[in-house]
PDB file of C-alpha atoms in Angstrom:
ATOM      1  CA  UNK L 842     -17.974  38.775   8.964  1.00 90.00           C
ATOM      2  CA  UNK L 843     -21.853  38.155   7.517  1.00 94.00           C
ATOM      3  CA  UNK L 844     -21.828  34.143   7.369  1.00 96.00           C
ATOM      4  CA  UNK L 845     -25.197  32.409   6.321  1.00 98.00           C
ATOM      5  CA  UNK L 846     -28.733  33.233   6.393  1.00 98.00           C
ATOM      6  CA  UNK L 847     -29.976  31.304   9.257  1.00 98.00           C
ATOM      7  CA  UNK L 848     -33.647  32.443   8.992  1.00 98.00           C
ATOM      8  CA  UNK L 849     -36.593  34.903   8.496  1.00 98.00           C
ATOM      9  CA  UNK L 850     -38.495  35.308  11.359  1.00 98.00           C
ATOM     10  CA  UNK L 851     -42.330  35.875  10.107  1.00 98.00           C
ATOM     11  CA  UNK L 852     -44.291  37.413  13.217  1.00 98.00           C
ATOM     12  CA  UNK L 853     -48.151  35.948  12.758  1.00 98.00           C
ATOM     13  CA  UNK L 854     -51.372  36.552  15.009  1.00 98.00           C
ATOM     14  CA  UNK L 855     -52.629  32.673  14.206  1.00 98.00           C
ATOM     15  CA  UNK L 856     -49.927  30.356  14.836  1.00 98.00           C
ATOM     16  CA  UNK L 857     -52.195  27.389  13.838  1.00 98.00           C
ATOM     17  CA  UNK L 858     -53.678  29.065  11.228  1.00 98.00           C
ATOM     18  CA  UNK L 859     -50.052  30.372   9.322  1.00 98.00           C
ATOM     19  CA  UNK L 860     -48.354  26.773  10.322  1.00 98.00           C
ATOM     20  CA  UNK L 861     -51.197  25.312   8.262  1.00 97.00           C
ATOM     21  CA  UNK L 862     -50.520  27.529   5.557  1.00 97.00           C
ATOM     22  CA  UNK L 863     -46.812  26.572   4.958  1.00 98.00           C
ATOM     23  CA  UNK L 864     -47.664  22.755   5.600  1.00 97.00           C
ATOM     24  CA  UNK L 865     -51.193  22.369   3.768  1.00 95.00           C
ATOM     25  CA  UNK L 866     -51.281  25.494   1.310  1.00 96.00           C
ATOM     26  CA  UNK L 867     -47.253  25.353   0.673  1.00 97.00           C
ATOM     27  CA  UNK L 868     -46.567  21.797   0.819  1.00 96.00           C
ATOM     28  CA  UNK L 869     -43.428  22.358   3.643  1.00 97.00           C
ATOM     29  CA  UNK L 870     -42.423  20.688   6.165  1.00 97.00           C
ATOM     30  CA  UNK L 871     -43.132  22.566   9.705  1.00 98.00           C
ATOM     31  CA  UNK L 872     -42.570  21.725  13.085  1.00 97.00           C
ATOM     32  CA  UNK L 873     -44.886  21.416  16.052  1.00 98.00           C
ATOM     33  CA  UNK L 874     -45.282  25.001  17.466  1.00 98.00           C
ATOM     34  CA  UNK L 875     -42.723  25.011  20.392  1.00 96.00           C
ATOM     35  CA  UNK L 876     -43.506  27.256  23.407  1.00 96.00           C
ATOM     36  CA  UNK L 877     -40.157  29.502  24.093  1.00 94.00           C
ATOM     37  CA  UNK L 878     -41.549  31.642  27.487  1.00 94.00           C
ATOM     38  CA  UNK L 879     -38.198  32.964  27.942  1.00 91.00           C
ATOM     39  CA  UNK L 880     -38.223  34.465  24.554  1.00 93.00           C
ATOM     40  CA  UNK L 881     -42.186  35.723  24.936  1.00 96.00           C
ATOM     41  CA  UNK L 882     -42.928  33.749  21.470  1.00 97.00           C
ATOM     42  CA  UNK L 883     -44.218  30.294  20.328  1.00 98.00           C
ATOM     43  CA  UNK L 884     -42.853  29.308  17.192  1.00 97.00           C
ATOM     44  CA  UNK L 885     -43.124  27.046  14.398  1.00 98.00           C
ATOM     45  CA  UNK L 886     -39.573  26.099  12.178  1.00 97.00           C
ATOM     46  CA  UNK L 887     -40.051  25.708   8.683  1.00 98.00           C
ATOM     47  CA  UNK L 888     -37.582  23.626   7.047  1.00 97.00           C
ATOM     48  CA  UNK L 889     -36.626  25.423   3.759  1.00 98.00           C
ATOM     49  CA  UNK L 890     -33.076  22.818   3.153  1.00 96.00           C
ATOM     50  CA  UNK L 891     -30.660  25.875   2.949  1.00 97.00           C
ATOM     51  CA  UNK L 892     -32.460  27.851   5.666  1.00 98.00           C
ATOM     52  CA  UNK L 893     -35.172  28.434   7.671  1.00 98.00           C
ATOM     53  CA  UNK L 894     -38.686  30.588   8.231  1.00 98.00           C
ATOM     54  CA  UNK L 895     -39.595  30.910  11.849  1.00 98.00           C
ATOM     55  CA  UNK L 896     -43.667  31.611  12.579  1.00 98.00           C
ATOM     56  CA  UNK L 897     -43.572  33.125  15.667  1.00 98.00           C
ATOM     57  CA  UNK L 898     -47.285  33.958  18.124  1.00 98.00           C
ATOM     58  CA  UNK L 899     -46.678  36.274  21.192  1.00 98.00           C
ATOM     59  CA  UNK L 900     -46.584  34.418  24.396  1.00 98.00           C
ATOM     60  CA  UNK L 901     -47.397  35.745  27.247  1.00 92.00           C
ATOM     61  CA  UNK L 902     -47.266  39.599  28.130  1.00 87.00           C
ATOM     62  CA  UNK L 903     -43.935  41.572  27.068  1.00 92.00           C
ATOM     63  CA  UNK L 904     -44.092  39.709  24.332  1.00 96.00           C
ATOM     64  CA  UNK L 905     -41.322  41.414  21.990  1.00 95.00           C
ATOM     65  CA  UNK L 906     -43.510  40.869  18.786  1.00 97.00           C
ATOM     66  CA  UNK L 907     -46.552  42.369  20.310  1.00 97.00           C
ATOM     67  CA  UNK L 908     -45.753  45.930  18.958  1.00 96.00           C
ATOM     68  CA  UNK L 909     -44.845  44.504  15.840  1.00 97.00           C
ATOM     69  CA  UNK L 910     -47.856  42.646  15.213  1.00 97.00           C
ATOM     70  CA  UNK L 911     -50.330  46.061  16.796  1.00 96.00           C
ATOM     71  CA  UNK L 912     -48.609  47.843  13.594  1.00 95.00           C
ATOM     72  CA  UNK L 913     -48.895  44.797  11.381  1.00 96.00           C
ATOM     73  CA  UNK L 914     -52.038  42.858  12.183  1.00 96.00           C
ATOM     74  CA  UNK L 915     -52.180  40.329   9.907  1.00 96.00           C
ATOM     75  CA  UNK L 916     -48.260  39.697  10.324  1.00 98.00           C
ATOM     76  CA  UNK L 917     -45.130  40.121   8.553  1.00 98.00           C
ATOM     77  CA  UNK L 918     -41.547  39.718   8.278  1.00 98.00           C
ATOM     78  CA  UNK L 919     -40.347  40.412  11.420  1.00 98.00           C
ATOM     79  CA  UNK L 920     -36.472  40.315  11.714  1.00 98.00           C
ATOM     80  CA  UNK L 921     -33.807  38.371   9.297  1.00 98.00           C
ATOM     81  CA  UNK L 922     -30.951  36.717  11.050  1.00 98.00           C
ATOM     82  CA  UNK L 923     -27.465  35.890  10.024  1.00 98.00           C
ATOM     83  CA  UNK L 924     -24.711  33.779  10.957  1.00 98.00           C
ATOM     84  CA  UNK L 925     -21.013  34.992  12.534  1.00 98.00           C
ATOM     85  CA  UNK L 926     -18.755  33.222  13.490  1.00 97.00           C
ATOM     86  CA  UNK L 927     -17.649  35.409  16.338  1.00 97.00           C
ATOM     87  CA  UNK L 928     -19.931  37.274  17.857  1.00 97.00           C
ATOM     88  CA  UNK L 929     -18.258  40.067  20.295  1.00 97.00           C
ATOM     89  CA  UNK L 930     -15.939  40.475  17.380  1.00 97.00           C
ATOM     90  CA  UNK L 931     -18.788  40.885  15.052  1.00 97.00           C
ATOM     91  CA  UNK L 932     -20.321  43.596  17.777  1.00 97.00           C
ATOM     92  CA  UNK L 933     -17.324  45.359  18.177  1.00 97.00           C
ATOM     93  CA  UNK L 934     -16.554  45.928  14.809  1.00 96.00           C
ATOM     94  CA  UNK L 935     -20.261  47.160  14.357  1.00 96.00           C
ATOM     95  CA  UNK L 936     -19.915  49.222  17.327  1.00 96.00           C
ATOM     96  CA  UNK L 937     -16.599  50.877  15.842  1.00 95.00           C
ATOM     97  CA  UNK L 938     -18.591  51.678  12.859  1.00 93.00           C
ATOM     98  CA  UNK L 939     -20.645  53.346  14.308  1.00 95.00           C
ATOM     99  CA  UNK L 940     -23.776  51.077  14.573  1.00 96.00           C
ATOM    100  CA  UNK L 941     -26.253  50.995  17.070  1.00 97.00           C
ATOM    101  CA  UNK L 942     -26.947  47.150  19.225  1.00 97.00           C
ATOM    102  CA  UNK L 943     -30.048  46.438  20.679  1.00 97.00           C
ATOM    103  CA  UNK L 944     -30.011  46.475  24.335  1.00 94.00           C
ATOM    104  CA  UNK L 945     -27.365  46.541  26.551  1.00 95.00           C
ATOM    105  CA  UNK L 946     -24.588  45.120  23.736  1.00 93.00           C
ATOM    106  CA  UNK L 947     -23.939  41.529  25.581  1.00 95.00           C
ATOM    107  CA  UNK L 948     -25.615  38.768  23.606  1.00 96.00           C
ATOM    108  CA  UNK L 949     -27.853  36.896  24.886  1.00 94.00           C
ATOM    109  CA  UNK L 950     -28.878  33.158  24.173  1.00 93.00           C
ATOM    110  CA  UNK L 951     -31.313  32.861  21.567  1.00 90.00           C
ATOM    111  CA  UNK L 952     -34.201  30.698  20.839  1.00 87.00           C
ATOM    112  CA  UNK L 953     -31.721  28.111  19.224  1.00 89.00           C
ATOM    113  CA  UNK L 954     -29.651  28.061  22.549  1.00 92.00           C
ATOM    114  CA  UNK L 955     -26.673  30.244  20.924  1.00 96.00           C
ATOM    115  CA  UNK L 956     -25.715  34.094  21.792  1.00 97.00           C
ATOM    116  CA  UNK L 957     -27.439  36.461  19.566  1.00 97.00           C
ATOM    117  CA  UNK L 958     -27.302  39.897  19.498  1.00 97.00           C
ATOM    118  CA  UNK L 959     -30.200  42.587  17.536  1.00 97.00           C
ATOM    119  CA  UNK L 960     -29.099  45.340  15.600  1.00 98.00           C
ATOM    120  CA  UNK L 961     -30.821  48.660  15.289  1.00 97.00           C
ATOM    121  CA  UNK L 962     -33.006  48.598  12.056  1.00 97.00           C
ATOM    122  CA  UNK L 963     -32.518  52.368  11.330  1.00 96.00           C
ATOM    123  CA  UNK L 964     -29.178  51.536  10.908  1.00 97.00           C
ATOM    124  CA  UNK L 965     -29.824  48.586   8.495  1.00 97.00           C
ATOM    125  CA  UNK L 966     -32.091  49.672   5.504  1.00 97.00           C
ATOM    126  CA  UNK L 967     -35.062  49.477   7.568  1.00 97.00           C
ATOM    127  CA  UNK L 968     -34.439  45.492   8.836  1.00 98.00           C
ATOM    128  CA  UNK L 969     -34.219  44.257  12.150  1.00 98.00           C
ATOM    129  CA  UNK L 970     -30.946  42.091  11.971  1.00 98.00           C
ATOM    130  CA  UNK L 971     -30.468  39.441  14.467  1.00 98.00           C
ATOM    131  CA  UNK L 972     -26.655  38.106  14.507  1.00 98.00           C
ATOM    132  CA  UNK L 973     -26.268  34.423  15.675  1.00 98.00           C
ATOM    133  CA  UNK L 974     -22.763  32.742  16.499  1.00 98.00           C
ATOM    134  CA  UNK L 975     -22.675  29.086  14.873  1.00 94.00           C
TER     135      UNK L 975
ATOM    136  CA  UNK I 143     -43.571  21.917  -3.077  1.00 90.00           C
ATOM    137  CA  UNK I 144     -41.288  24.510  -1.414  1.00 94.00           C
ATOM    138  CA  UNK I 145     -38.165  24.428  -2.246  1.00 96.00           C
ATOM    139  CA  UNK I 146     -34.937  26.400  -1.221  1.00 98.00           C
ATOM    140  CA  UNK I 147     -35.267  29.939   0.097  1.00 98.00           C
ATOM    141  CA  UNK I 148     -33.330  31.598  -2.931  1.00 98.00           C
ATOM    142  CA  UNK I 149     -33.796  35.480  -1.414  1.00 98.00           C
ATOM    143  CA  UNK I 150     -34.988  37.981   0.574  1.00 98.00           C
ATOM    144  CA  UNK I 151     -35.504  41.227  -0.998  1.00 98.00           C
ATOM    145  CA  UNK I 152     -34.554  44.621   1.018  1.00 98.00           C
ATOM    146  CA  UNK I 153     -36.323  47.737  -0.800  1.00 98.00           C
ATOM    147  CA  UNK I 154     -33.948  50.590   0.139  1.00 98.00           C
ATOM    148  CA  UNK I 155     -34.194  54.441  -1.186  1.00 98.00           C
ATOM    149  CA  UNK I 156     -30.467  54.423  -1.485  1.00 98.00           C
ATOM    150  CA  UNK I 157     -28.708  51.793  -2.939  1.00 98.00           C
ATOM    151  CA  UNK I 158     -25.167  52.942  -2.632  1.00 98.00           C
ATOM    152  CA  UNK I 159     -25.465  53.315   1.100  1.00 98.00           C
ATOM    153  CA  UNK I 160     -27.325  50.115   1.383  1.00 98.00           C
ATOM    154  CA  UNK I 161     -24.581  48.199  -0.411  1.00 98.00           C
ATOM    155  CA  UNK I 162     -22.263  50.159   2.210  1.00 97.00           C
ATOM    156  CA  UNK I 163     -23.854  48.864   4.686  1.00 97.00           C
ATOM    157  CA  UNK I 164     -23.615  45.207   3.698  1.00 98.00           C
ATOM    158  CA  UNK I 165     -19.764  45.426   2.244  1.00 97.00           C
ATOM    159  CA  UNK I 166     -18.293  47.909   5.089  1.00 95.00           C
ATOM    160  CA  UNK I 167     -20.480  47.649   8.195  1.00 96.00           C
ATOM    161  CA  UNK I 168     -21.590  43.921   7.859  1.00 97.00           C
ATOM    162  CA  UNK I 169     -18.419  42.823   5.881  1.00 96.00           C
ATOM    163  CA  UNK I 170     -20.602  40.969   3.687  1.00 97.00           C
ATOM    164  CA  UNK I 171     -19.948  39.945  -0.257  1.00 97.00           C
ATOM    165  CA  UNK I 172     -21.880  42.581  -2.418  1.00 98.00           C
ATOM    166  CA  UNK I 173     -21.898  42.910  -6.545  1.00 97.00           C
ATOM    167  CA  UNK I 174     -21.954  45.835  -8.337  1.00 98.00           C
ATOM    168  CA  UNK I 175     -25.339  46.957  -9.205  1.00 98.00           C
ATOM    169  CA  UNK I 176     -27.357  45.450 -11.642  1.00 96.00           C
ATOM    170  CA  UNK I 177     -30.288  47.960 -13.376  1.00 96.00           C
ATOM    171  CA  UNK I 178     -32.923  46.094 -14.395  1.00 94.00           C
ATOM    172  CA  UNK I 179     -35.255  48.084 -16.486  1.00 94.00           C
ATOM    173  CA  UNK I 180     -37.553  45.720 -17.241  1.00 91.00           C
ATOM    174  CA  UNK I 181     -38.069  44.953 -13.714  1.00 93.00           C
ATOM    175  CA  UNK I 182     -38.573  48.345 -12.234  1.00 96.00           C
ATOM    176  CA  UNK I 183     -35.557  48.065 -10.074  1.00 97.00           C
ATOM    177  CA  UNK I 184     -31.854  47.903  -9.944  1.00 98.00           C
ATOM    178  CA  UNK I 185     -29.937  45.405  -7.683  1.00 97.00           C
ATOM    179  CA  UNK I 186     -27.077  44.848  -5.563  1.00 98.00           C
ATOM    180  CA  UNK I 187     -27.026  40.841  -4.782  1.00 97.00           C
ATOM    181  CA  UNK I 188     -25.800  39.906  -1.038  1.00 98.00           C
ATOM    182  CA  UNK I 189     -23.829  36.606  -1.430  1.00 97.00           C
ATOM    183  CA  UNK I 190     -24.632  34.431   2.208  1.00 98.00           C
ATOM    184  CA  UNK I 191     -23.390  31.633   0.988  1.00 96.00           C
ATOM    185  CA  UNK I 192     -26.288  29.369   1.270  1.00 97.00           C
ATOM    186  CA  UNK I 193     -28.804  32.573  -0.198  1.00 98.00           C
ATOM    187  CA  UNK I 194     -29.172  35.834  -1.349  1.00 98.00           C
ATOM    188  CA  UNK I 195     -30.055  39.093   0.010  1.00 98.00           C
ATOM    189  CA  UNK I 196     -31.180  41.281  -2.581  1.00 98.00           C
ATOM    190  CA  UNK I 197     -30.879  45.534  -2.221  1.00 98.00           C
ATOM    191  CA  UNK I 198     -33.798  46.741  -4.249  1.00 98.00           C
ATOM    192  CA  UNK I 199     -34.011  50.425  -5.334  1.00 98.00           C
ATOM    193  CA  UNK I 200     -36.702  51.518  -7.848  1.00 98.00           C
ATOM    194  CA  UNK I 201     -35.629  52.302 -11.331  1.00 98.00           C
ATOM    195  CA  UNK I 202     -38.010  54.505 -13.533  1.00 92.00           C
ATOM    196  CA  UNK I 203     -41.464  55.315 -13.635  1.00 87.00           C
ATOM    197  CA  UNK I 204     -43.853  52.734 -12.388  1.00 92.00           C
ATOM    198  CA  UNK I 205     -41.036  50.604 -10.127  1.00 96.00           C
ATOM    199  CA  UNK I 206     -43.304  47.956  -8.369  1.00 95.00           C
ATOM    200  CA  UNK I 207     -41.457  48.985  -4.808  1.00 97.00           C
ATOM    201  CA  UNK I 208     -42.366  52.764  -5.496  1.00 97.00           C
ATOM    202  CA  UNK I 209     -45.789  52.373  -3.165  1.00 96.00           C
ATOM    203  CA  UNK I 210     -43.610  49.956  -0.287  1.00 97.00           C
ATOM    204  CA  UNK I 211     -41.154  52.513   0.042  1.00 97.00           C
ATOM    205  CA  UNK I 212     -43.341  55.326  -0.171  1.00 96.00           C
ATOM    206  CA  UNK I 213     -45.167  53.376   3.310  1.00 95.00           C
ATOM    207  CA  UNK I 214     -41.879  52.352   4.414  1.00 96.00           C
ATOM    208  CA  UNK I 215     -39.199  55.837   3.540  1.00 96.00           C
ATOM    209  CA  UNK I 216     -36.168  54.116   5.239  1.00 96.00           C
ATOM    210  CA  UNK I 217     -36.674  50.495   3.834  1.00 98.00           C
ATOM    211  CA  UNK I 218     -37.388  47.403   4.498  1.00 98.00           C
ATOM    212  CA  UNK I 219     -38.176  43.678   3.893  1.00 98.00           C
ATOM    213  CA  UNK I 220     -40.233  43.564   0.436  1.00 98.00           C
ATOM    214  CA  UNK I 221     -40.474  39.729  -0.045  1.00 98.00           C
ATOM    215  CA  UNK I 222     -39.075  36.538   0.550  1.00 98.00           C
ATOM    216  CA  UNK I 223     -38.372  34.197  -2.724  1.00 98.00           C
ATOM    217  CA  UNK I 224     -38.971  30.300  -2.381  1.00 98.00           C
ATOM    218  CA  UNK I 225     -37.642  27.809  -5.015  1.00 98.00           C
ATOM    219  CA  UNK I 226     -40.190  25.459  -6.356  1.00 98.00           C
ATOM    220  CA  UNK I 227     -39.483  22.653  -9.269  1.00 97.00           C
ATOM    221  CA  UNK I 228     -42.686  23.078 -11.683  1.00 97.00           C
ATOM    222  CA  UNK I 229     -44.624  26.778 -11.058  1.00 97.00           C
ATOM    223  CA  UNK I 230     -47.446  25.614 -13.129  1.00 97.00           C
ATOM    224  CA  UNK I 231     -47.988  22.849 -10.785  1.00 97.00           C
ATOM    225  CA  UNK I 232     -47.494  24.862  -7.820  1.00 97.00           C
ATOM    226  CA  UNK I 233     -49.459  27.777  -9.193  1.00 97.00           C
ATOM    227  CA  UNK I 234     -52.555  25.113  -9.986  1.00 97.00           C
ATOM    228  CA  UNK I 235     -52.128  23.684  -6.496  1.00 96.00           C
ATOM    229  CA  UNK I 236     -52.238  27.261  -4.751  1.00 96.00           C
ATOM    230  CA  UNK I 237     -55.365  28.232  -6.443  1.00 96.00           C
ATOM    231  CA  UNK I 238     -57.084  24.883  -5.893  1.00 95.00           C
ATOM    232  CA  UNK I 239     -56.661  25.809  -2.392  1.00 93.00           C
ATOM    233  CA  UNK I 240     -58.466  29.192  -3.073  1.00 95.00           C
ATOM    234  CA  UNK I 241     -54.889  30.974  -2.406  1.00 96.00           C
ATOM    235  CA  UNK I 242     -54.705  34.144  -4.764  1.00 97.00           C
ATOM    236  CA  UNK I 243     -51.930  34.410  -7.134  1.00 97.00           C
ATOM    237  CA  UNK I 244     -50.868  37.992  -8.234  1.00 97.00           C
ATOM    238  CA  UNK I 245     -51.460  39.394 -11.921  1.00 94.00           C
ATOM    239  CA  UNK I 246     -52.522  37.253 -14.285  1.00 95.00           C
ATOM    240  CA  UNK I 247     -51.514  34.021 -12.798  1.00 93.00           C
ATOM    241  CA  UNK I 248     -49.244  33.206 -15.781  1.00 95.00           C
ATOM    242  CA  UNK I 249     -45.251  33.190 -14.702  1.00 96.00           C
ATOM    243  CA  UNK I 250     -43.144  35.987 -15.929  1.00 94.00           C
ATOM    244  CA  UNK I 251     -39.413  35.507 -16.252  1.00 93.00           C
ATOM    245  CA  UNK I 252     -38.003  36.858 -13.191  1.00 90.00           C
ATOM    246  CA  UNK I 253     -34.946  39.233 -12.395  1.00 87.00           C
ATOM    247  CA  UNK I 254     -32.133  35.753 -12.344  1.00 89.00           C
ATOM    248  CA  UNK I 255     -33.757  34.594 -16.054  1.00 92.00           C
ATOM    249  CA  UNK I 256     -36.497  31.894 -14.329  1.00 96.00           C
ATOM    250  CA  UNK I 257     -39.984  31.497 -14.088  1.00 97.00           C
ATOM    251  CA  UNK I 258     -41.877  33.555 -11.422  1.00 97.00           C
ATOM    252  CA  UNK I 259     -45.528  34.230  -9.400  1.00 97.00           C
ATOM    253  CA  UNK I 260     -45.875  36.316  -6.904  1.00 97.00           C
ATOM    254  CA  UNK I 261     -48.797  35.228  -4.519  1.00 98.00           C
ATOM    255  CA  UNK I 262     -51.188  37.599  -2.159  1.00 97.00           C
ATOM    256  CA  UNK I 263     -49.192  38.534   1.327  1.00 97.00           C
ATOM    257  CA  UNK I 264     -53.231  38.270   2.947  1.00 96.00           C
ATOM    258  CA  UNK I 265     -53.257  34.590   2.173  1.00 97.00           C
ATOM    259  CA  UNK I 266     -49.521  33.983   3.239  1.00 97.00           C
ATOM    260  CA  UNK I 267     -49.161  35.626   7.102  1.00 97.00           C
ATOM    261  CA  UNK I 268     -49.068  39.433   5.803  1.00 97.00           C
ATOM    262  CA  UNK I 269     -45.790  38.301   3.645  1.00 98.00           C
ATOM    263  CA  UNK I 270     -45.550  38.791  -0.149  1.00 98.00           C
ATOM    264  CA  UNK I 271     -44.113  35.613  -1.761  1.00 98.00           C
ATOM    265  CA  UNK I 272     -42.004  34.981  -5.219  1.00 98.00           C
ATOM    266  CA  UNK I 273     -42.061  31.391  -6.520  1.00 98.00           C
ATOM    267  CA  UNK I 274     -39.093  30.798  -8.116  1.00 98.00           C
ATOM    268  CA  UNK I 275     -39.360  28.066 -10.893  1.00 98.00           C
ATOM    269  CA  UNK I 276     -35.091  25.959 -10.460  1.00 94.00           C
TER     270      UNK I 276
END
């Protein structure tokens, strides 16, 4: 079922300041920061080759990183996500054993325009897992 | 300078259920774990294909995830791995940009064999970082 590793999602208070890091102090090559209001985050992609790192600022209220970030203030990884193929198979398969979805268990379209679904990190060593059909 | 991301590392206080997790509820390619004395840890590598997940639980007295998982009891992301070509040139470049470098600043050989630094998560957006020398 668990395809790739799309990317780790790195929740920062600065995005200027943590973009510069990975471009000036790391030597990688980083997007400009992209504004994604539906998703309450601005983020910058860092291209690793294989994979990706995603910086992501809260934007605007609700933000969904905002609690992460109160318990974290200098930032942190914030969820890792993975590729299926098949998404509602993927959830129903993680539904029959036993594991807890995020929200109401229909995926939604993520920041890179394909469904996604979150998985319950108590239920995942601690991680917040994002699934992403490819 | 960075390279590939080669792994993220999941400390967990339970290694068999962890690797569960990944082979029965995620469906994901696990090995059989790996003790590695001298690093304070024993493994159970996630193949992704295009990375590694790595299940970390301490090993002995002195395991360098004993304090993370003491903070965090059910687990969680301990640190994300980036390839690099030359570590002494990355290491020289890092600290000519005042970015702290952990221990003694000379690379130890790492868990897969290679060259590795791990650098200060406050200079890196709250995250700690392996180099990996490929």
């Amino acid at each position: 079922m668990l395809g790739r590793l799309n990317h780790v999602a790195i929740a920062v208070p600065d995005l200027g300041a943590a973009a510069a890091v990975y471009r000036d102090t790391l030597a990688a090559g980083v997007s400009p920061p992209q504004p994604l209001p539906a998703h309450g985050v601005t983020v910058v992609f860092v291209d690793l080759g294989n994979a990706k790192v995603e910086l992501l600022e809260p934007l605007g209220e609700d933000s969904p990183i905002a609690a992460f970030l109160a318990r974290n203030p200098a930032g942190g990884m914030h969820h890792i996500c993975y590729e299926v193929d098949d998404i509602l198979a993927a959830r129903d398969r993680l539904l029959a054993q036993g594991a807890r979805v995020l929200g109401d268990g229909e995926p939604k379209i993520g920041a890179h325009g394909k469904p996604v679904l979150f998985l319950h990190p108590k239920d995942f060593c601690g991680t917040l897992i994002e699934l992403e059909q490819v």
